[in-house]
mmCIF file of C-alpha atoms in Angstrom:
data_model
loop_
_atom_site.group_PDB
_atom_site.id
_atom_site.type_symbol
_atom_site.label_atom_id
_atom_site.label_comp_id
_atom_site.label_asym_id
_atom_site.label_seq_id
_atom_site.Cartn_x
_atom_site.Cartn_y
_atom_site.Cartn_z
ATOM 1 C CA MET A 276 -35.521 123.801 80.401
ATOM 2 C CA LYS A 277 -32.996 121.867 82.491
ATOM 3 C CA VAL A 278 -29.353 122.965 82.585
ATOM 4 C CA LEU A 279 -26.477 121.318 84.429
ATOM 5 C CA PHE A 280 -23.741 123.784 85.405
ATOM 6 C CA ILE A 281 -20.119 122.981 86.258
ATOM 7 C CA THR A 282 -18.058 125.515 88.220
ATOM 8 C CA SER A 283 -14.340 125.820 88.846
ATOM 9 C CA SER A 284 -14.428 127.339 92.322
ATOM 10 C CA THR A 285 -16.568 128.070 95.363
ATOM 11 C CA ILE A 286 -14.727 131.322 96.192
ATOM 12 C CA LEU A 287 -17.357 133.935 96.999
ATOM 13 C CA HIS A 288 -15.587 137.156 96.066
ATOM 14 C CA GLY A 289 -14.146 136.463 92.602
ATOM 15 C CA GLY A 290 -15.659 138.192 89.586
ATOM 16 C CA GLY A 291 -16.469 134.860 87.907
ATOM 17 C CA SER A 292 -18.271 133.594 91.008
ATOM 18 C CA LYS A 293 -20.263 136.817 91.370
ATOM 19 C CA ALA A 294 -21.218 136.738 87.702
ATOM 20 C CA PHE A 295 -22.266 133.081 87.924
ATOM 21 C CA LEU A 296 -24.445 133.663 90.978
ATOM 22 C CA GLN A 297 -26.129 136.673 89.384
ATOM 23 C CA MET A 298 -26.655 134.782 86.132
ATOM 24 C CA LEU A 299 -28.150 131.723 87.799
ATOM 25 C CA GLU A 300 -30.584 133.747 89.900
ATOM 26 C CA GLY A 301 -31.740 135.504 86.741
ATOM 27 C CA LEU A 302 -32.093 132.250 84.818
ATOM 28 C CA VAL A 303 -34.106 130.632 87.606
ATOM 29 C CA ALA A 304 -36.486 133.610 87.483
ATOM 30 C CA LEU A 305 -36.898 132.925 83.748
ATOM 31 C CA GLY A 306 -37.834 129.291 84.375
ATOM 32 C CA ILE A 307 -34.515 127.434 84.075
ATOM 33 C CA GLN A 308 -34.237 124.336 86.283
ATOM 34 C CA PRO A 309 -30.558 124.169 87.344
ATOM 35 C CA PHE A 310 -28.291 121.524 88.804
ATOM 36 C CA VAL A 311 -24.856 122.810 89.832
ATOM 37 C CA ILE A 312 -21.639 120.824 90.229
ATOM 38 C CA PHE A 313 -19.018 122.263 92.602
ATOM 39 C CA PRO A 314 -15.457 121.094 93.378
ATOM 40 C CA ASP A 315 -15.996 121.402 97.169
ATOM 41 C CA LYS A 316 -18.577 122.336 99.817
ATOM 42 C CA GLN A 317 -17.245 125.769 100.706
ATOM 43 C CA GLY A 318 -18.511 129.319 100.065
ATOM 44 C CA LEU A 319 -20.634 129.393 96.927
ATOM 45 C CA TYR A 320 -21.865 125.826 97.461
ATOM 46 C CA GLN A 321 -23.338 126.838 100.818
ATOM 47 C CA VAL A 322 -24.982 129.902 99.260
ATOM 48 C CA PHE A 323 -26.687 127.751 96.630
ATOM 49 C CA ARG A 324 -27.815 125.204 99.214
ATOM 50 C CA SER A 325 -29.378 128.017 101.249
ATOM 51 C CA LYS A 326 -31.312 129.065 98.137
ATOM 52 C CA ASN A 327 -32.580 125.469 97.673
ATOM 53 C CA ILE A 328 -30.789 125.094 94.332
ATOM 54 C CA CYS A 329 -29.918 121.477 93.528
ATOM 55 C CA CYS A 330 -26.175 120.937 93.656
ATOM 56 C CA ALA A 331 -23.533 118.276 94.221
ATOM 57 C CA THR A 332 -19.767 118.066 94.628
ATOM 58 C CA LEU A 333 -17.145 116.124 92.695
ATOM 59 C CA SER A 334 -13.357 116.061 93.059
ATOM 60 C CA TYR A 335 -11.922 117.444 89.816
ATOM 61 C CA ARG A 336 -9.185 119.776 88.678
ATOM 62 C CA MET A 337 -8.629 122.225 85.865
ATOM 63 C CA SER A 338 -7.567 120.676 82.559
ATOM 64 C CA VAL A 339 -4.272 122.555 82.553
ATOM 65 C CA TYR A 340 -0.672 121.670 83.302
ATOM 66 C CA PRO A 341 0.495 122.010 86.933
ATOM 67 C CA ARG A 342 2.360 125.239 87.655
ATOM 68 C CA VAL A 343 6.145 125.141 87.704
ATOM 69 C CA GLY A 344 7.510 127.869 89.973
ATOM 70 C CA SER A 345 10.091 126.122 92.100
ATOM 71 C CA LEU A 346 12.361 123.075 92.223
ATOM 72 C CA LYS A 347 9.690 121.259 94.232
ATOM 73 C CA ASP A 348 7.134 122.000 91.526
ATOM 74 C CA LYS A 349 9.472 120.607 88.878
ATOM 75 C CA LEU A 350 10.061 117.405 90.856
ATOM 76 C CA LEU A 351 6.339 116.927 91.441
ATOM 77 C CA PHE A 352 5.227 117.985 87.962
ATOM 78 C CA LEU A 353 4.664 114.490 86.554
ATOM 79 C CA PRO A 354 3.019 113.015 89.702
ATOM 80 C CA ARG A 355 0.700 116.037 89.878
ATOM 81 C CA LEU A 356 -0.172 115.749 86.190
ATOM 82 C CA VAL A 357 -0.960 112.038 86.531
ATOM 83 C CA GLY A 358 -2.956 112.683 89.713
ATOM 84 C CA ARG A 359 -4.922 115.434 88.004
ATOM 85 C CA PHE A 360 -5.686 113.164 85.039
ATOM 86 C CA TRP A 361 -6.796 110.369 87.380
ATOM 87 C CA LEU A 362 -9.066 112.646 89.445
ATOM 88 C CA ASN A 363 -10.696 114.077 86.334
ATOM 89 C CA SER A 364 -11.234 110.598 84.886
ATOM 90 C CA LEU A 365 -13.050 109.486 88.064
ATOM 91 C CA ALA A 366 -15.046 112.723 88.129
ATOM 92 C CA THR A 367 -16.095 112.175 84.518
ATOM 93 C CA LEU A 368 -17.449 108.710 85.330
ATOM 94 C CA ARG A 369 -19.383 110.064 88.315
ATOM 95 C CA LEU A 370 -20.661 112.995 86.302
ATOM 96 C CA ILE A 371 -22.082 110.606 83.705
ATOM 97 C CA LYS A 372 -24.286 109.066 86.404
ATOM 98 C CA ILE A 373 -25.459 112.491 87.620
ATOM 99 C CA VAL A 374 -26.258 113.635 84.081
ATOM 100 C CA LYS A 375 -28.227 110.486 83.306
ATOM 101 C CA ARG A 376 -30.338 111.020 86.435
ATOM 102 C CA PHE A 377 -30.908 114.754 85.914
ATOM 103 C CA ASN A 378 -31.282 114.465 82.124
ATOM 104 C CA PRO A 379 -30.368 118.089 81.267
ATOM 105 C CA ASP A 380 -31.084 119.766 77.949
ATOM 106 C CA ILE A 381 -27.718 121.556 78.109
ATOM 107 C CA ILE A 382 -24.448 121.205 80.038
ATOM 108 C CA HIS A 383 -22.890 124.605 80.799
ATOM 109 C CA THR A 384 -19.282 124.800 82.043
ATOM 110 C CA ASN A 385 -18.708 128.166 83.705
ATOM 111 C CA VAL A 386 -15.053 128.490 82.611
ATOM 112 C CA SER A 387 -12.864 127.290 79.755
ATOM 113 C CA VAL A 388 -10.355 125.393 81.904
ATOM 114 C CA ILE A 389 -12.656 122.581 83.093
ATOM 115 C CA ALA A 390 -13.225 119.844 80.499
ATOM 116 C CA ILE A 391 -15.178 117.073 82.267
ATOM 117 C CA GLY A 392 -18.557 118.502 81.233
ATOM 118 C CA TYR A 393 -17.475 118.717 77.608
ATOM 119 C CA TYR A 394 -16.473 115.049 77.504
ATOM 120 C CA VAL A 395 -19.687 113.878 79.151
ATOM 121 C CA ALA A 396 -21.755 116.057 76.810
ATOM 122 C CA ARG A 397 -20.043 114.558 73.761
ATOM 123 C CA LEU A 398 -20.508 111.020 75.054
ATOM 124 C CA LEU A 399 -24.209 111.504 75.816
ATOM 125 C CA LYS A 400 -24.857 113.747 72.781
ATOM 126 C CA ILE A 401 -25.946 116.775 74.814
ATOM 127 C CA PRO A 402 -25.088 120.321 73.690
ATOM 128 C CA HIS A 403 -22.259 121.810 75.747
ATOM 129 C CA VAL A 404 -21.584 125.476 76.534
ATOM 130 C CA TRP A 405 -18.091 126.762 77.292
ATOM 131 C CA HIS A 406 -18.374 130.051 79.209
ATOM 132 C CA ILE A 407 -15.013 131.558 78.263
ATOM 133 C CA ARG A 408 -14.189 134.064 80.996
ATOM 134 C CA GLU A 409 -10.398 134.066 80.743
ATOM 135 C CA TYR A 410 -7.534 134.144 78.283
ATOM 136 C CA GLY A 411 -5.935 131.364 80.301
ATOM 137 C CA ASP A 412 -2.282 131.904 79.536
ATOM 138 C CA LYS A 413 -1.782 135.655 79.400
ATOM 139 C CA ASP A 414 -3.947 136.497 82.414
ATOM 140 C CA PHE A 415 -3.583 133.533 84.800
ATOM 141 C CA ASN A 416 -0.556 131.725 83.307
ATOM 142 C CA LEU A 417 -2.664 128.608 82.745
ATOM 143 C CA HIS A 418 -1.752 126.253 79.912
ATOM 144 C CA TYR A 419 -4.382 123.881 78.544
ATOM 145 C CA TYR A 420 -3.717 120.163 78.572
ATOM 146 C CA PRO A 421 -2.604 118.745 76.168
ATOM 147 C CA SER A 422 -2.263 122.043 74.265
ATOM 148 C CA ARG A 423 -4.015 125.311 73.467
ATOM 149 C CA ALA A 424 -4.413 124.151 69.851
ATOM 150 C CA PHE A 425 -6.287 121.077 71.121
ATOM 151 C CA GLN A 426 -8.553 123.304 73.218
ATOM 152 C CA LEU A 427 -9.350 125.473 70.208
ATOM 153 C CA LYS A 428 -10.355 122.299 68.303
ATOM 154 C CA ARG A 429 -12.771 121.430 71.123
ATOM 155 C CA TYR A 430 -14.554 124.723 70.500
ATOM 156 C CA GLN A 431 -15.129 123.746 66.868
ATOM 157 C CA GLN A 432 -16.982 120.491 67.595
ATOM 158 C CA ILE A 433 -20.593 120.116 66.464
ATOM 159 C CA ASN A 434 -22.236 120.107 69.905
ATOM 160 C CA SER A 435 -19.913 122.769 71.323
ATOM 161 C CA TYR A 436 -21.129 126.332 71.951
ATOM 162 C CA GLU A 437 -19.153 129.253 73.317
ATOM 163 C CA LEU A 438 -20.242 132.204 75.432
ATOM 164 C CA CYS A 439 -17.391 134.728 75.445
ATOM 165 C CA ILE A 440 -17.502 137.543 77.985
ATOM 166 C CA THR A 441 -15.767 140.011 75.629
ATOM 167 C CA LYS A 442 -15.127 140.395 71.902
ATOM 168 C CA ASP A 443 -11.395 140.338 72.610
ATOM 169 C CA ILE A 444 -11.608 136.912 74.265
ATOM 170 C CA GLN A 445 -13.672 135.704 71.323
ATOM 171 C CA ARG A 446 -10.971 136.931 68.907
ATOM 172 C CA TYR A 447 -8.194 135.470 71.033
ATOM 173 C CA ASN A 448 -9.787 132.021 70.680
ATOM 174 C CA ASN A 449 -10.373 132.373 66.917
ATOM 175 C CA LEU A 450 -14.127 132.216 67.409
ATOM 176 C CA GLN A 451 -15.296 135.401 65.717
ATOM 177 C CA ASP A 452 -16.420 133.444 62.631
ATOM 178 C CA ASN A 453 -17.826 130.466 64.539
ATOM 179 C CA LYS A 454 -21.644 130.422 64.276
ATOM 180 C CA ASN A 455 -21.841 128.682 67.675
ATOM 181 C CA SER A 456 -19.957 131.468 69.431
ATOM 182 C CA PHE A 457 -21.569 134.562 70.949
ATOM 183 C CA VAL A 458 -20.410 137.484 73.079
ATOM 184 C CA VAL A 459 -22.497 138.049 76.191
ATOM 185 C CA TYR A 460 -21.071 140.497 78.703
ATOM 186 C CA ASP A 461 -21.305 139.546 82.381
ATOM 187 C CA GLY A 462 -24.261 140.700 84.423
ATOM 188 C CA VAL A 463 -22.718 142.739 87.206
ATOM 189 C CA LEU A 464 -25.496 144.331 89.254
ATOM 190 C CA SER A 465 -29.236 144.842 89.060
ATOM 191 C CA GLU A 466 -30.575 148.040 87.534
ATOM 192 C CA LYS A 467 -31.785 149.073 91.008
ATOM 193 C CA ASN A 468 -28.152 149.122 92.212
ATOM 194 C CA CYS A 469 -27.233 152.041 89.971
ATOM 195 C CA VAL A 470 -26.593 154.930 92.368
ATOM 196 C CA PHE A 471 -24.652 158.193 92.558
ATOM 197 C CA GLN A 472 -23.295 159.873 95.666
ATOM 198 C CA LYS A 473 -22.283 163.486 95.081
ATOM 199 C CA GLU A 474 -19.949 163.820 98.073
ATOM 200 C CA LYS A 475 -16.785 161.733 97.853
ATOM 201 C CA LYS A 476 -14.111 160.905 100.389
ATOM 202 C CA SER A 477 -10.443 161.599 99.815
ATOM 203 C CA TYR A 478 -8.944 158.275 98.736
ATOM 204 C CA PHE A 479 -8.107 156.261 95.651
ATOM 205 C CA LEU A 480 -9.229 152.623 95.554
ATOM 206 C CA PHE A 481 -7.816 149.387 94.169
ATOM 207 C CA ALA A 482 -10.129 146.360 94.337
ATOM 208 C CA GLY A 483 -9.267 142.808 93.350
ATOM 209 C CA ARG A 484 -7.002 139.868 93.991
ATOM 210 C CA LEU A 485 -3.404 140.581 94.931
ATOM 211 C CA GLU A 486 -1.628 138.867 92.056
ATOM 212 C CA LYS A 487 0.559 139.784 89.102
ATOM 213 C CA ALA A 488 -2.276 139.813 86.542
ATOM 214 C CA LYS A 489 -4.132 142.519 88.474
ATOM 215 C CA GLY A 490 -1.196 144.931 88.260
ATOM 216 C CA ILE A 491 -1.039 145.907 91.924
ATOM 217 C CA LEU A 492 2.789 146.190 91.981
ATOM 218 C CA LEU A 493 2.713 148.396 88.884
ATOM 219 C CA LEU A 494 0.108 150.571 90.582
ATOM 220 C CA ILE A 495 2.285 150.998 93.673
ATOM 221 C CA ASP A 496 5.183 152.089 91.451
ATOM 222 C CA ALA A 497 2.979 154.733 89.851
ATOM 223 C CA TYR A 498 1.495 155.767 93.184
ATOM 224 C CA ALA A 499 5.001 156.301 94.625
ATOM 225 C CA GLU A 500 5.813 158.608 91.718
ATOM 226 C CA TYR A 501 2.531 160.482 92.279
ATOM 227 C CA CYS A 502 3.422 160.972 95.963
ATOM 228 C CA LYS A 503 6.699 162.617 94.932
ATOM 229 C CA LEU A 504 4.845 165.079 92.710
ATOM 230 C CA HIS A 505 1.969 166.045 94.999
ATOM 231 C CA ILE A 506 2.275 167.830 98.325
ATOM 232 C CA ASN A 507 -0.981 166.321 99.651
ATOM 233 C CA PRO A 508 -1.399 162.921 97.978
ATOM 234 C CA LEU A 509 -4.606 160.992 98.585
ATOM 235 C CA PRO A 510 -4.184 157.630 100.319
ATOM 236 C CA LEU A 511 -4.544 154.445 98.295
ATOM 237 C CA TYR A 512 -6.944 151.859 99.757
ATOM 238 C CA VAL A 513 -6.287 148.293 98.599
ATOM 239 C CA ALA A 514 -9.358 146.067 98.968
ATOM 240 C CA GLY A 515 -8.453 142.462 98.227
ATOM 241 C CA SER A 516 -6.355 139.515 99.265
ATOM 242 C CA GLY A 517 -3.891 137.107 97.707
ATOM 243 C CA SER A 518 -1.495 134.327 98.508
ATOM 244 C CA GLU A 519 0.795 134.799 101.476
ATOM 245 C CA VAL A 520 3.812 134.997 99.163
ATOM 246 C CA TYR A 521 2.323 137.639 96.878
ATOM 247 C CA THR A 522 0.914 139.662 99.765
ATOM 248 C CA GLN A 523 4.436 139.800 101.192
ATOM 249 C CA LEU A 524 5.687 141.066 97.817
ATOM 250 C CA VAL A 525 3.097 143.846 97.954
ATOM 251 C CA GLN A 526 4.046 144.755 101.516
ATOM 252 C CA SER A 527 7.725 144.747 100.572
ATOM 253 C CA LYS A 528 7.061 147.104 97.663
ATOM 254 C CA ILE A 529 5.136 149.454 99.958
ATOM 255 C CA SER A 530 8.006 149.438 102.471
ATOM 256 C CA GLN A 531 10.541 149.997 99.682
ATOM 257 C CA TYR A 532 8.918 153.357 98.953
ATOM 258 C CA GLY A 533 8.157 154.194 102.601
ATOM 259 C CA LEU A 534 4.418 154.299 101.883
ATOM 260 C CA GLU A 535 3.161 152.398 104.937
ATOM 261 C CA SER A 536 1.022 155.355 106.041
ATOM 262 C CA LYS A 537 -0.322 155.995 102.534
ATOM 263 C CA VAL A 538 -1.138 152.570 101.082
ATOM 264 C CA ILE A 539 -3.745 150.935 103.310
ATOM 265 C CA LEU A 540 -4.272 147.177 102.906
ATOM 266 C CA LEU A 541 -7.909 146.541 103.767
ATOM 267 C CA GLY A 542 -8.044 142.836 102.925
ATOM 268 C CA MET A 543 -11.136 141.300 101.348
ATOM 269 C CA ARG A 544 -14.169 143.508 102.038
ATOM 270 C CA ARG A 545 -17.886 142.836 102.111
ATOM 271 C CA ASP A 546 -18.697 146.547 101.821
ATOM 272 C CA ILE A 547 -17.026 146.996 98.435
ATOM 273 C CA LEU A 548 -20.024 148.834 96.921
ATOM 274 C CA SER A 549 -19.823 151.436 99.693
ATOM 275 C CA LEU A 550 -16.093 151.801 99.088
ATOM 276 C CA TYR A 551 -16.802 152.477 95.404
ATOM 277 C CA LYS A 552 -19.454 155.085 96.211
ATOM 278 C CA ASP A 553 -17.112 156.972 98.551
ATOM 279 C CA ALA A 554 -13.890 156.780 96.513
ATOM 280 C CA LYS A 555 -12.500 159.690 94.510
ATOM 281 C CA ALA A 556 -11.665 157.109 91.831
ATOM 282 C CA LEU A 557 -11.138 153.390 91.299
ATOM 283 C CA ILE A 558 -7.842 152.454 89.644
ATOM 284 C CA VAL A 559 -7.839 149.343 87.419
ATOM 285 C CA PRO A 560 -4.211 148.483 86.545
ATOM 286 C CA SER A 561 -4.891 144.911 85.335
ATOM 287 C CA ILE A 562 -2.513 143.734 82.626
ATOM 288 C CA SER A 563 -4.934 141.469 80.709
ATOM 289 C CA GLU A 564 -8.354 141.697 82.332
ATOM 290 C CA GLY A 565 -10.838 139.228 80.867
ATOM 291 C CA PHE A 566 -13.865 141.454 81.419
ATOM 292 C CA GLY A 567 -13.318 143.698 84.414
ATOM 293 C CA PHE A 568 -16.107 143.001 86.884
ATOM 294 C CA ILE A 569 -14.877 145.652 89.316
ATOM 295 C CA THR A 570 -14.829 148.281 86.558
ATOM 296 C CA ALA A 571 -18.525 147.785 85.879
ATOM 297 C CA GLU A 572 -19.325 147.506 89.618
ATOM 298 C CA ALA A 573 -17.661 150.854 90.232
ATOM 299 C CA MET A 574 -19.533 152.475 87.354
ATOM 300 C CA PHE A 575 -22.865 151.195 88.700
ATOM 301 C CA SER A 576 -21.846 152.738 92.033
ATOM 302 C CA GLY A 577 -21.170 156.175 90.567
ATOM 303 C CA CYS A 578 -17.393 155.937 90.903
ATOM 304 C CA LEU A 579 -14.932 157.489 88.458
ATOM 305 C CA VAL A 580 -12.682 154.823 86.898
ATOM 306 C CA ILE A 581 -9.034 155.216 85.899
ATOM 307 C CA GLY A 582 -8.126 152.136 83.863
ATOM 308 C CA ASN A 583 -5.305 150.480 81.953
ATOM 309 C CA ASN A 584 -6.166 150.692 78.247
ATOM 310 C CA THR A 585 -5.823 146.949 77.583
ATOM 311 C CA ALA A 586 -7.945 143.822 77.054
ATOM 312 C CA GLY A 587 -11.383 143.743 78.699
ATOM 313 C CA THR A 588 -10.931 147.104 80.409
ATOM 314 C CA LYS A 589 -10.252 148.770 77.059
ATOM 315 C CA GLU A 590 -13.244 147.014 75.519
ATOM 316 C CA GLN A 591 -15.557 148.390 78.188
ATOM 317 C CA PHE A 592 -14.207 151.885 77.575
ATOM 318 C CA ASP A 593 -14.536 151.433 73.802
ATOM 319 C CA ASN A 594 -18.114 150.195 74.174
ATOM 320 C CA GLY A 595 -18.962 153.404 76.000
ATOM 321 C CA LYS A 596 -17.273 155.675 73.489
ATOM 322 C CA ASN A 597 -18.901 153.868 70.556
ATOM 323 C CA MET A 598 -22.318 154.033 72.197
ATOM 324 C CA LEU A 599 -22.247 157.656 73.392
ATOM 325 C CA GLY A 600 -19.479 159.285 71.388
ATOM 326 C CA ASP A 601 -17.379 160.249 74.396
ATOM 327 C CA GLU A 602 -15.197 158.669 77.066
ATOM 328 C CA ILE A 603 -16.722 156.960 80.108
ATOM 329 C CA ALA A 604 -13.451 156.677 82.061
ATOM 330 C CA LEU A 605 -9.874 157.949 82.218
ATOM 331 C CA ARG A 606 -7.612 155.682 80.183
ATOM 332 C CA TYR A 607 -3.864 155.302 80.480
ATOM 333 C CA SER A 608 -1.246 153.279 78.611
ATOM 334 C CA THR A 609 1.914 154.281 80.503
ATOM 335 C CA GLN A 610 2.902 154.896 84.107
ATOM 336 C CA LYS A 611 3.389 158.576 83.292
ATOM 337 C CA GLU A 612 -0.203 158.852 82.033
ATOM 338 C CA LEU A 613 -1.524 157.129 85.166
ATOM 339 C CA VAL A 614 0.454 159.497 87.406
ATOM 340 C CA THR A 615 -0.931 162.480 85.471
ATOM 341 C CA HIS A 616 -4.492 161.247 86.016
ATOM 342 C CA LEU A 617 -3.868 160.777 89.749
ATOM 343 C CA VAL A 618 -2.545 164.318 90.093
ATOM 344 C CA ARG A 619 -5.408 165.871 88.125
ATOM 345 C CA VAL A 620 -8.130 163.956 89.941
ATOM 346 C CA THR A 621 -6.561 164.987 93.254
ATOM 347 C CA ASP A 622 -6.416 168.667 92.272
ATOM 348 C CA ASN A 623 -9.874 168.914 90.705
ATOM 349 C CA SER A 624 -13.355 168.747 92.158
ATOM 350 C CA ILE A 625 -15.108 165.470 91.326
ATOM 351 C CA ASP A 626 -17.888 167.596 89.832
ATOM 352 C CA ILE A 627 -15.932 168.114 86.637
ATOM 353 C CA TYR A 628 -16.032 164.338 86.072
ATOM 354 C CA ASN A 629 -19.775 163.938 86.757
ATOM 355 C CA ASP A 630 -20.755 163.858 83.086
ATOM 356 C CA MET A 631 -18.227 161.066 82.512
ATOM 357 C CA ILE A 632 -19.594 159.147 85.511
ATOM 358 C CA PHE A 633 -23.182 159.509 84.263
ATOM 359 C CA ARG A 634 -22.208 158.330 80.777
ATOM 360 C CA ALA A 635 -20.559 155.286 82.346
ATOM 361 C CA GLN A 636 -23.736 154.497 84.260
ATOM 362 C CA LYS A 637 -25.829 154.712 81.112
ATOM 363 C CA VAL A 638 -23.513 152.233 79.401
ATOM 364 C CA VAL A 639 -23.432 149.675 82.212
ATOM 365 C CA LEU A 640 -27.215 149.800 82.529
ATOM 366 C CA ASN A 641 -27.535 149.009 78.834
ATOM 367 C CA LEU A 642 -24.838 146.351 78.619
ATOM 368 C CA TYR A 643 -23.976 144.841 82.005
ATOM 369 C CA SER A 644 -27.121 144.684 84.116
ATOM 370 C CA VAL A 645 -28.137 141.328 85.569
ATOM 371 C CA GLU A 646 -31.487 141.598 83.820
ATOM 372 C CA VAL A 647 -29.929 142.090 80.374
ATOM 373 C CA HIS A 648 -27.343 139.352 80.925
ATOM 374 C CA SER A 649 -29.779 136.660 82.107
ATOM 375 C CA LYS A 650 -32.153 137.321 79.206
ATOM 376 C CA LYS A 651 -29.323 137.047 76.670
ATOM 377 C CA VAL A 652 -28.073 133.753 78.124
ATOM 378 C CA TYR A 653 -31.641 132.408 78.189
ATOM 379 C CA ASP A 654 -32.114 133.372 74.528
ATOM 380 C CA PHE A 655 -28.781 131.691 73.752
ATOM 381 C CA TYR A 656 -30.059 128.455 75.307
ATOM 382 C CA LYS A 657 -33.226 128.639 73.222
ATOM 383 C CA LEU A 658 -31.140 129.102 70.087
ATOM 384 C CA ILE A 659 -29.020 126.069 70.974
ATOM 385 C CA LEU A 660 -32.049 123.835 71.426
ATOM 386 C CA LYS A 661 -33.539 125.118 68.173
ATOM 387 C CA ARG A 662 -30.358 124.181 66.329
ATOM 388 C CA GLU A 663 -30.118 120.791 67.985
#
C-alpha cells in the first residue's frame, strides 16, 4: 500500500511531529510505502532522509487567516492572505505532478489546517485522510479559511476520512456520527519504554512550548501561591521554548513574584524522558490540549501527573478511570486545587502515589503505545480501500 503524507512542520520536538515520526516508522514496519511532503528541509525532513524515506519539499502555508496581533499585522493582513493563497495554489499544482508520479492509494494530511492534499485528492479521485490533531481556534487561535463551517463541510465529502486524536476533538468537529471518522489516539512510546524509577528527585516539571495555550503563566501564578504556603517549596523546572516575546512574558512573570531561584528555565531538552523519570510530578496546565503527548510520555516514564481537567488531558484521565475504575492522575479545575496538590505531593512520600502511577502505565500501554497506534492506523487504511 502506497501512502503520500503531507506535514505542516519540520520541528523535531512538537507532539505532532513526534507522533507522526512514531506512526510512520510503525507503518513502514507493517509494509506501507510512504512518500512525505514537507514545507522545508529542516529538522524532521533531515531525519526522514537519514532513514531513506522518500520525501520532497513544497512551499505552502496553513489554510487559515493570517494572525492579527499588531498594527503591522492589520496593515499586512490582505497582502499576506493573497500571498498565502498564491503559494498554496502553486503548491497544489506541483503536488498534482508528484501524486501522479507516485500514484498513492491514499493521501494523508497530518493536520487539519493544511488543505492542498485534500484538493489534489478530490481532483484525482484518491481517498484523503485528515489527521485532526488540534481544535484550531481554541487551542492555537487559528481560523480556517474561508470559514470553520466550510472546513466542516470538507470533512463530509465522499472521499474524505478523518482520524481524530481524541473523542473530544471528534465531537468538536461534529464528526461523532460520520461513518468515515474514527478516533485513534497518538502512539507516544514503544512498550519497551515503559519504566519506573522508585527514587525521585525534588522538583516539579513543566514540559512543552512556552505559549498561552500551554498554560505556563497560569502555572507560575499557582506556583507563587504554593511558595507562600510551603516553607520548603520544590523548584519548578520548565523544559521548553517559545517565541522571544512570550519567553520574555514568562521571565517577567517569574520576576514579578521574585521566583528567579525557584523557577528554572531549562529550554528545549533532549533528555526529557530522564527528566520525567526523576521528577516528583509533571504539571500539565494546558487550557485546551488536543491530546496531551507529554502527559502520556510522563506516564510511560513512571512520573506522577498533575493535570488540568479539560479537553484532551481530561479525556486521558477519564479513559483511565473508565478502564480501571480509579484515577490515574491528580486532576484540578481551579488554581486552589492545583496549589493543594502541589503542597500534598511535596509533603508526602511518592510511594503513596505508586498505585496511581502503575495504573497510569497500564492505561498508556493499552491505549497509547506506538505498536497499538500503528496497527490501528494501518487497519483504518485497509477499511478505506475496502470502502473505495
